[in-house]
Amino acid sequence: MNMGTTKTEIFTEQQNQMAQMAKALGHPARIAIVQYLLKQDTCICGDLVLEIGLAQPTISQHLKALKTAGLIKGNIEGTSTCYCLDYEKWDVMKSLLSPLLNLETDNNTNCC
């Protein structure tokens, strides 16, 4: 195995899915976007720049990462794209990550 190459095929499909979703959430702006979308009862069409406080191209880059991971959906309405969480995929992410995050650790170990 080449040590410099990422070998995703040696990991389970579940591990790869978890990593893809965690990577998509791996920026504070994306966390803020997801938190904002979770608070809304409808799709958001352009409010994100004012809400998050970043430039439109930056917001678009983060939306693309979230959409690529399948965590959000986007629909074109007129001249803008409206975004909302993909609740089915959100539930999949929660079911995949919850067992990992809820693993009990032995805090009495003498590690580092």
Short mmCIF file of N, CA, C and O in Angstrom, two decimals:
data_model
loop_
_atom_site.label_atom_id
_atom_site.label_comp_id
_atom_site.label_asym_id
_atom_site.label_seq_id
_atom_site.Cartn_x
_atom_site.Cartn_y
_atom_site.Cartn_z
N MET A 1 0.84 -1.18 0.00
CA MET A 1 0.00 0.00 0.00
C MET A 1 0.89 1.24 0.00
O MET A 1 1.82 1.35 0.77
N ASN A 2 0.58 2.18 -0.87
CA ASN A 2 1.29 3.45 -0.92
C ASN A 2 0.86 4.30 0.25
O ASN A 2 -0.31 4.62 0.40
N MET A 3 1.79 4.70 1.09
CA MET A 3 1.46 5.43 2.32
C MET A 3 0.90 6.83 2.04
O MET A 3 0.20 7.39 2.85
N GLY A 4 1.18 7.41 0.87
CA GLY A 4 0.69 8.74 0.57
C GLY A 4 -0.70 8.76 -0.06
O GLY A 4 -1.29 9.80 -0.25
N THR A 5 -1.23 7.59 -0.36
CA THR A 5 -2.52 7.50 -1.04
C THR A 5 -3.62 7.19 -0.04
O THR A 5 -3.46 6.37 0.84
N THR A 6 -4.75 7.86 -0.19
CA THR A 6 -5.91 7.54 0.63
C THR A 6 -6.59 6.33 0.04
O THR A 6 -6.98 6.33 -1.12
N LYS A 7 -6.74 5.30 0.82
CA LYS A 7 -7.33 4.05 0.36
C LYS A 7 -8.71 3.88 0.99
O LYS A 7 -8.89 3.09 1.91
N THR A 8 -9.67 4.63 0.50
CA THR A 8 -11.00 4.57 1.10
C THR A 8 -11.64 3.20 0.94
O THR A 8 -12.51 2.84 1.72
N GLU A 9 -11.19 2.42 -0.04
CA GLU A 9 -11.80 1.11 -0.24
C GLU A 9 -11.45 0.11 0.86
O GLU A 9 -12.11 -0.91 0.99
N ILE A 10 -10.47 0.41 1.69
CA ILE A 10 -10.15 -0.51 2.80
C ILE A 10 -11.05 -0.28 4.01
O ILE A 10 -11.00 -1.03 4.97
N PHE A 11 -11.87 0.77 3.94
CA PHE A 11 -12.79 1.08 5.04
C PHE A 11 -14.21 0.69 4.64
O PHE A 11 -14.53 0.58 3.47
N THR A 12 -15.06 0.51 5.63
CA THR A 12 -16.43 0.12 5.34
C THR A 12 -17.18 1.29 4.69
O THR A 12 -16.77 2.46 4.81
N GLU A 13 -18.29 0.95 4.05
CA GLU A 13 -19.13 1.99 3.46
C GLU A 13 -19.61 2.96 4.55
O GLU A 13 -19.64 4.18 4.35
N GLN A 14 -19.92 2.41 5.72
CA GLN A 14 -20.38 3.23 6.83
C GLN A 14 -19.28 4.19 7.29
O GLN A 14 -19.53 5.37 7.53
N GLN A 15 -18.05 3.72 7.39
CA GLN A 15 -16.94 4.58 7.79
C GLN A 15 -16.71 5.68 6.77
O GLN A 15 -16.46 6.84 7.14
N ASN A 16 -16.81 5.35 5.50
CA ASN A 16 -16.64 6.36 4.45
C ASN A 16 -17.75 7.39 4.49
O ASN A 16 -17.51 8.58 4.32
N GLN A 17 -19.00 6.95 4.72
CA GLN A 17 -20.12 7.88 4.83
C GLN A 17 -19.93 8.82 6.01
O GLN A 17 -20.15 10.03 5.90
N MET A 18 -19.53 8.26 7.15
CA MET A 18 -19.32 9.07 8.34
C MET A 18 -18.24 10.12 8.09
O MET A 18 -18.40 11.29 8.47
N ALA A 19 -17.17 9.72 7.45
CA ALA A 19 -16.06 10.64 7.18
C ALA A 19 -16.49 11.75 6.22
O ALA A 19 -16.15 12.92 6.43
N GLN A 20 -17.27 11.40 5.20
CA GLN A 20 -17.74 12.40 4.25
C GLN A 20 -18.64 13.43 4.93
O GLN A 20 -18.51 14.63 4.71
N MET A 21 -19.52 12.96 5.79
CA MET A 21 -20.42 13.87 6.49
C MET A 21 -19.67 14.74 7.50
O MET A 21 -19.92 15.93 7.61
N ALA A 22 -18.74 14.12 8.22
CA ALA A 22 -17.95 14.88 9.20
C ALA A 22 -17.10 15.94 8.49
O ALA A 22 -16.98 17.06 8.97
N LYS A 23 -16.56 15.59 7.33
CA LYS A 23 -15.77 16.55 6.56
C LYS A 23 -16.63 17.73 6.11
O LYS A 23 -16.21 18.88 6.17
N ALA A 24 -17.86 17.42 5.70
CA ALA A 24 -18.77 18.48 5.26
C ALA A 24 -19.08 19.44 6.40
O ALA A 24 -19.32 20.62 6.18
N LEU A 25 -19.09 18.96 7.63
CA LEU A 25 -19.36 19.81 8.79
C LEU A 25 -18.09 20.38 9.40
O LEU A 25 -18.14 21.03 10.45
N GLY A 26 -16.96 20.16 8.75
CA GLY A 26 -15.67 20.51 9.31
C GLY A 26 -15.25 21.96 9.20
O GLY A 26 -14.05 22.25 9.21
N HIS A 27 -16.17 22.87 9.10
CA HIS A 27 -15.85 24.30 9.08
C HIS A 27 -16.92 25.04 9.87
O HIS A 27 -18.11 24.74 9.74
N PRO A 28 -16.53 26.01 10.69
CA PRO A 28 -17.52 26.72 11.51
C PRO A 28 -18.62 27.40 10.68
O PRO A 28 -19.77 27.48 11.14
N ALA A 29 -18.31 27.85 9.49
CA ALA A 29 -19.34 28.48 8.65
C ALA A 29 -20.40 27.46 8.25
O ALA A 29 -21.59 27.77 8.22
N ARG A 30 -19.98 26.24 7.99
CA ARG A 30 -20.93 25.20 7.61
C ARG A 30 -21.79 24.79 8.79
O ARG A 30 -22.98 24.54 8.63
N ILE A 31 -21.20 24.76 9.97
CA ILE A 31 -21.97 24.48 11.18
C ILE A 31 -23.02 25.59 11.35
O ILE A 31 -24.19 25.31 11.63
N ALA A 32 -22.61 26.84 11.17
CA ALA A 32 -23.54 27.97 11.31
C ALA A 32 -24.66 27.88 10.28
O ALA A 32 -25.83 28.15 10.59
N ILE A 33 -24.34 27.49 9.06
CA ILE A 33 -25.35 27.35 8.01
C ILE A 33 -26.35 26.26 8.40
O ILE A 33 -27.56 26.46 8.32
N VAL A 34 -25.85 25.11 8.83
CA VAL A 34 -26.73 24.01 9.22
C VAL A 34 -27.59 24.42 10.41
O VAL A 34 -28.80 24.16 10.43
N GLN A 35 -27.01 25.09 11.39
CA GLN A 35 -27.79 25.54 12.55
C GLN A 35 -28.89 26.49 12.13
O GLN A 35 -30.02 26.41 12.61
N TYR A 36 -28.58 27.39 11.21
CA TYR A 36 -29.58 28.34 10.73
C TYR A 36 -30.70 27.60 9.98
O TYR A 36 -31.88 27.88 10.20
N LEU A 37 -30.33 26.66 9.12
CA LEU A 37 -31.33 25.91 8.38
C LEU A 37 -32.20 25.06 9.31
O LEU A 37 -33.39 24.89 9.06
N LEU A 38 -31.61 24.54 10.38
CA LEU A 38 -32.38 23.76 11.34
C LEU A 38 -33.43 24.60 12.05
O LEU A 38 -34.50 24.10 12.41
N LYS A 39 -33.15 25.89 12.24
CA LYS A 39 -34.10 26.78 12.92
C LYS A 39 -35.26 27.21 12.04
O LYS A 39 -36.29 27.66 12.53
N GLN A 40 -35.10 27.07 10.72
CA GLN A 40 -36.10 27.57 9.79
C GLN A 40 -37.15 26.50 9.47
O GLN A 40 -36.84 25.32 9.45
N ASP A 41 -38.34 26.93 9.19
CA ASP A 41 -39.40 26.01 8.79
C ASP A 41 -39.58 25.96 7.28
O ASP A 41 -40.50 25.34 6.78
N THR A 42 -38.71 26.65 6.57
CA THR A 42 -38.85 26.75 5.12
C THR A 42 -37.47 26.81 4.49
O THR A 42 -36.47 26.95 5.19
N CYS A 43 -37.42 26.71 3.18
CA CYS A 43 -36.16 26.86 2.48
C CYS A 43 -35.69 28.31 2.54
O CYS A 43 -36.50 29.23 2.63
N ILE A 44 -34.39 28.49 2.49
CA ILE A 44 -33.78 29.82 2.58
C ILE A 44 -33.29 30.23 1.20
O ILE A 44 -32.57 29.48 0.55
N CYS A 45 -33.69 31.42 0.78
CA CYS A 45 -33.32 31.93 -0.54
C CYS A 45 -32.57 33.24 -0.40
O CYS A 45 -33.13 34.31 -0.60
N GLY A 46 -31.31 33.20 -0.02
CA GLY A 46 -30.51 34.41 -0.01
C GLY A 46 -30.31 35.08 1.33
O GLY A 46 -29.58 36.05 1.42
N ASP A 47 -30.94 34.62 2.39
CA ASP A 47 -30.78 35.22 3.70
C ASP A 47 -29.44 34.87 4.35
O ASP A 47 -29.07 35.48 5.35
N LEU A 48 -28.74 33.92 3.82
CA LEU A 48 -27.56 33.40 4.48
C LEU A 48 -26.42 34.41 4.57
O LEU A 48 -25.68 34.42 5.55
N VAL A 49 -26.25 35.26 3.57
CA VAL A 49 -25.17 36.24 3.61
C VAL A 49 -25.35 37.17 4.80
O VAL A 49 -24.40 37.41 5.56
N LEU A 50 -26.56 37.65 5.02
CA LEU A 50 -26.82 38.53 6.15
C LEU A 50 -26.73 37.77 7.48
O LEU A 50 -26.20 38.28 8.46
N GLU A 51 -27.24 36.57 7.49
CA GLU A 51 -27.27 35.78 8.72
C GLU A 51 -25.89 35.31 9.16
O GLU A 51 -25.53 35.40 10.32
N ILE A 52 -25.10 34.81 8.23
CA ILE A 52 -23.79 34.23 8.54
C ILE A 52 -22.70 35.30 8.58
O ILE A 52 -21.76 35.20 9.34
N GLY A 53 -22.84 36.33 7.74
CA GLY A 53 -21.87 37.43 7.76
C GLY A 53 -20.66 37.21 6.88
O GLY A 53 -19.63 37.86 7.07
N LEU A 54 -20.76 36.32 5.91
CA LEU A 54 -19.67 36.09 4.97
C LEU A 54 -20.11 36.53 3.58
O LEU A 54 -21.29 36.67 3.32
N ALA A 55 -19.14 36.72 2.70
CA ALA A 55 -19.43 37.13 1.32
C ALA A 55 -20.18 36.02 0.58
O ALA A 55 -20.03 34.84 0.89
N GLN A 56 -20.99 36.41 -0.40
CA GLN A 56 -21.78 35.46 -1.17
C GLN A 56 -20.94 34.34 -1.78
O GLN A 56 -21.32 33.17 -1.69
N PRO A 57 -19.79 34.65 -2.41
CA PRO A 57 -19.00 33.54 -2.97
C PRO A 57 -18.53 32.54 -1.91
O PRO A 57 -18.48 31.33 -2.16
N THR A 58 -18.23 33.03 -0.72
CA THR A 58 -17.80 32.15 0.37
C THR A 58 -18.96 31.29 0.84
O THR A 58 -18.81 30.07 1.04
N ILE A 59 -20.13 31.90 1.00
CA ILE A 59 -21.33 31.15 1.38
C ILE A 59 -21.62 30.08 0.32
O ILE A 59 -21.91 28.92 0.66
N SER A 60 -21.51 30.44 -0.93
CA SER A 60 -21.78 29.50 -2.03
C SER A 60 -20.83 28.31 -1.97
O SER A 60 -21.24 27.16 -2.21
N GLN A 61 -19.57 28.56 -1.65
CA GLN A 61 -18.58 27.49 -1.54
C GLN A 61 -18.97 26.52 -0.42
O GLN A 61 -18.91 25.30 -0.59
N HIS A 62 -19.40 27.05 0.71
CA HIS A 62 -19.79 26.20 1.84
C HIS A 62 -21.09 25.45 1.54
O HIS A 62 -21.23 24.28 1.90
N LEU A 63 -22.03 26.11 0.87
CA LEU A 63 -23.27 25.43 0.48
C LEU A 63 -22.98 24.28 -0.47
O LEU A 63 -23.58 23.21 -0.36
N LYS A 64 -22.04 24.49 -1.38
CA LYS A 64 -21.67 23.43 -2.32
C LYS A 64 -21.12 22.22 -1.58
O LYS A 64 -21.45 21.07 -1.90
N ALA A 65 -20.27 22.44 -0.57
CA ALA A 65 -19.71 21.33 0.20
C ALA A 65 -20.81 20.57 0.93
O ALA A 65 -20.81 19.33 0.96
N LEU A 66 -21.75 21.29 1.52
CA LEU A 66 -22.86 20.65 2.23
C LEU A 66 -23.77 19.89 1.27
O LEU A 66 -24.26 18.81 1.57
N LYS A 67 -23.98 20.48 0.09
CA LYS A 67 -24.84 19.83 -0.91
C LYS A 67 -24.16 18.59 -1.48
O LYS A 67 -24.81 17.56 -1.68
N THR A 68 -22.87 18.67 -1.73
CA THR A 68 -22.12 17.52 -2.25
C THR A 68 -22.19 16.34 -1.28
O THR A 68 -22.30 15.19 -1.70
N ALA A 69 -22.16 16.63 0.01
CA ALA A 69 -22.27 15.58 1.03
C ALA A 69 -23.71 15.10 1.18
O ALA A 69 -23.96 14.11 1.86
N GLY A 70 -24.65 15.80 0.55
CA GLY A 70 -26.05 15.40 0.60
C GLY A 70 -26.79 15.90 1.81
O GLY A 70 -27.94 15.51 2.04
N LEU A 71 -26.17 16.76 2.61
CA LEU A 71 -26.82 17.23 3.83
C LEU A 71 -27.86 18.31 3.59
O LEU A 71 -28.75 18.52 4.41
N ILE A 72 -27.73 19.01 2.46
CA ILE A 72 -28.73 20.02 2.11
C ILE A 72 -29.19 19.78 0.68
O ILE A 72 -28.52 19.11 -0.11
N LYS A 73 -30.35 20.36 0.36
CA LYS A 73 -30.89 20.32 -0.99
C LYS A 73 -31.03 21.76 -1.48
O LYS A 73 -31.27 22.66 -0.68
N GLY A 74 -30.90 21.94 -2.76
CA GLY A 74 -31.08 23.25 -3.35
C GLY A 74 -32.03 23.19 -4.52
O GLY A 74 -31.93 22.29 -5.35
N ASN A 75 -32.95 24.14 -4.56
CA ASN A 75 -33.91 24.24 -5.66
C ASN A 75 -33.83 25.63 -6.25
O ASN A 75 -33.79 26.62 -5.52
N ILE A 76 -33.82 25.70 -7.57
CA ILE A 76 -33.77 27.00 -8.25
C ILE A 76 -35.18 27.56 -8.30
O ILE A 76 -36.11 26.90 -8.77
N GLU A 77 -35.33 28.77 -7.77
CA GLU A 77 -36.61 29.49 -7.80
C GLU A 77 -36.35 30.87 -8.38
O GLU A 77 -35.78 31.72 -7.72
N GLY A 78 -36.74 31.05 -9.62
CA GLY A 78 -36.48 32.31 -10.29
C GLY A 78 -34.99 32.47 -10.54
O GLY A 78 -34.36 31.60 -11.13
N THR A 79 -34.43 33.57 -10.04
CA THR A 79 -33.01 33.83 -10.26
C THR A 79 -32.14 33.39 -9.08
O THR A 79 -30.93 33.57 -9.11
N SER A 80 -32.75 32.82 -8.05
CA SER A 80 -31.94 32.40 -6.90
C SER A 80 -32.13 30.91 -6.62
O SER A 80 -33.07 30.28 -7.10
N THR A 81 -31.22 30.38 -5.83
CA THR A 81 -31.31 28.99 -5.39
C THR A 81 -31.70 28.99 -3.93
O THR A 81 -31.12 29.72 -3.12
N CYS A 82 -32.69 28.19 -3.60
CA CYS A 82 -33.17 28.09 -2.23
C CYS A 82 -32.67 26.79 -1.62
O CYS A 82 -32.67 25.75 -2.28
N TYR A 83 -32.25 26.86 -0.36
CA TYR A 83 -31.65 25.71 0.30
C TYR A 83 -32.43 25.32 1.54
O TYR A 83 -32.99 26.15 2.24
N CYS A 84 -32.42 24.01 1.80
CA CYS A 84 -32.98 23.48 3.04
C CYS A 84 -32.23 22.20 3.37
O CYS A 84 -31.53 21.63 2.52
N LEU A 85 -32.35 21.76 4.60
CA LEU A 85 -31.72 20.51 4.99
C LEU A 85 -32.40 19.35 4.28
O LEU A 85 -33.60 19.38 4.04
N ASP A 86 -31.62 18.35 3.95
CA ASP A 86 -32.18 17.10 3.47
C ASP A 86 -32.39 16.25 4.72
O ASP A 86 -31.46 15.64 5.24
N TYR A 87 -33.60 16.29 5.25
CA TYR A 87 -33.88 15.66 6.55
C TYR A 87 -33.67 14.15 6.53
O TYR A 87 -33.28 13.57 7.54
N GLU A 88 -33.89 13.52 5.37
CA GLU A 88 -33.63 12.08 5.28
C GLU A 88 -32.14 11.80 5.47
O GLU A 88 -31.75 10.92 6.24
N LYS A 89 -31.30 12.58 4.79
CA LYS A 89 -29.85 12.41 4.92
C LYS A 89 -29.39 12.84 6.32
O LYS A 89 -28.47 12.24 6.88
N TRP A 90 -30.02 13.87 6.88
CA TRP A 90 -29.68 14.32 8.23
C TRP A 90 -29.93 13.20 9.24
O TRP A 90 -29.13 12.95 10.12
N ASP A 91 -31.05 12.51 9.07
CA ASP A 91 -31.37 11.39 9.96
C ASP A 91 -30.37 10.24 9.79
O ASP A 91 -30.00 9.58 10.76
N VAL A 92 -29.93 10.01 8.54
CA VAL A 92 -28.91 8.99 8.30
C VAL A 92 -27.63 9.36 9.03
O VAL A 92 -27.01 8.53 9.70
N MET A 93 -27.22 10.63 8.92
CA MET A 93 -26.01 11.08 9.59
C MET A 93 -26.12 10.89 11.10
O MET A 93 -25.20 10.40 11.75
N LYS A 94 -27.26 11.27 11.67
CA LYS A 94 -27.45 11.11 13.11
C LYS A 94 -27.36 9.64 13.51
O LYS A 94 -26.74 9.31 14.52
N SER A 95 -27.97 8.77 12.71
CA SER A 95 -27.94 7.34 13.06
C SER A 95 -26.54 6.75 12.92
O SER A 95 -26.18 5.84 13.65
N LEU A 96 -25.74 7.28 11.98
CA LEU A 96 -24.38 6.80 11.81
C LEU A 96 -23.44 7.32 12.90
O LEU A 96 -22.60 6.58 13.42
N LEU A 97 -23.58 8.60 13.24
CA LEU A 97 -22.64 9.22 14.17
C LEU A 97 -23.00 9.02 15.64
O LEU A 97 -22.11 9.02 16.49
N SER A 98 -24.27 8.84 15.95
CA SER A 98 -24.68 8.70 17.35
C SER A 98 -23.98 7.56 18.07
O SER A 98 -23.47 7.76 19.18
N PRO A 99 -23.91 6.36 17.48
CA PRO A 99 -23.22 5.28 18.20
C PRO A 99 -21.75 5.62 18.49
O PRO A 99 -21.24 5.29 19.55
N LEU A 100 -21.09 6.27 17.55
CA LEU A 100 -19.70 6.66 17.76
C LEU A 100 -19.58 7.70 18.87
O LEU A 100 -18.76 7.58 19.78
N LEU A 101 -20.43 8.71 18.80
CA LEU A 101 -20.36 9.80 19.78
C LEU A 101 -20.83 9.38 21.16
O LEU A 101 -20.46 10.00 22.16
N ASN A 102 -21.62 8.32 21.23
CA ASN A 102 -22.13 7.86 22.52
C ASN A 102 -21.30 6.73 23.13
O ASN A 102 -21.67 6.20 24.18
N LEU A 103 -20.20 6.37 22.49
CA LEU A 103 -19.34 5.34 23.07
C LEU A 103 -18.78 5.84 24.39
O LEU A 103 -18.33 6.97 24.50
N GLU A 104 -18.85 5.00 25.37
CA GLU A 104 -18.30 5.35 26.68
C GLU A 104 -16.80 5.16 26.66
O GLU A 104 -16.28 4.21 26.09
N THR A 105 -16.10 6.06 27.31
CA THR A 105 -14.66 5.96 27.42
C THR A 105 -14.29 5.72 28.86
O THR A 105 -15.00 6.11 29.79
N ASP A 106 -13.17 5.09 29.04
CA ASP A 106 -12.64 4.88 30.38
C ASP A 106 -11.73 6.05 30.69
O ASP A 106 -10.59 6.10 30.26
N ASN A 107 -12.25 7.03 31.41
CA ASN A 107 -11.48 8.24 31.69
C ASN A 107 -10.38 8.02 32.71
O ASN A 107 -9.64 8.94 33.03
N ASN A 108 -10.23 6.81 33.21
CA ASN A 108 -9.20 6.53 34.20
C ASN A 108 -7.93 5.97 33.58
O ASN A 108 -7.05 5.52 34.29
N THR A 109 -7.83 5.98 32.26
CA THR A 109 -6.63 5.46 31.63
C THR A 109 -5.48 6.41 31.81
O THR A 109 -5.64 7.62 31.98
N ASN A 110 -4.31 5.88 31.76
CA ASN A 110 -3.09 6.68 31.91
C ASN A 110 -2.50 6.94 30.53
O ASN A 110 -1.41 6.48 30.23
N CYS A 111 -3.22 7.65 29.74
CA CYS A 111 -2.78 7.94 28.38
C CYS A 111 -2.27 9.38 28.31
O CYS A 111 -2.96 10.31 28.72
N CYS A 112 -1.09 9.53 27.79
CA CYS A 112 -0.46 10.84 27.55
C CYS A 112 -0.80 11.84 28.63
O CYS A 112 -1.23 12.92 28.45
#
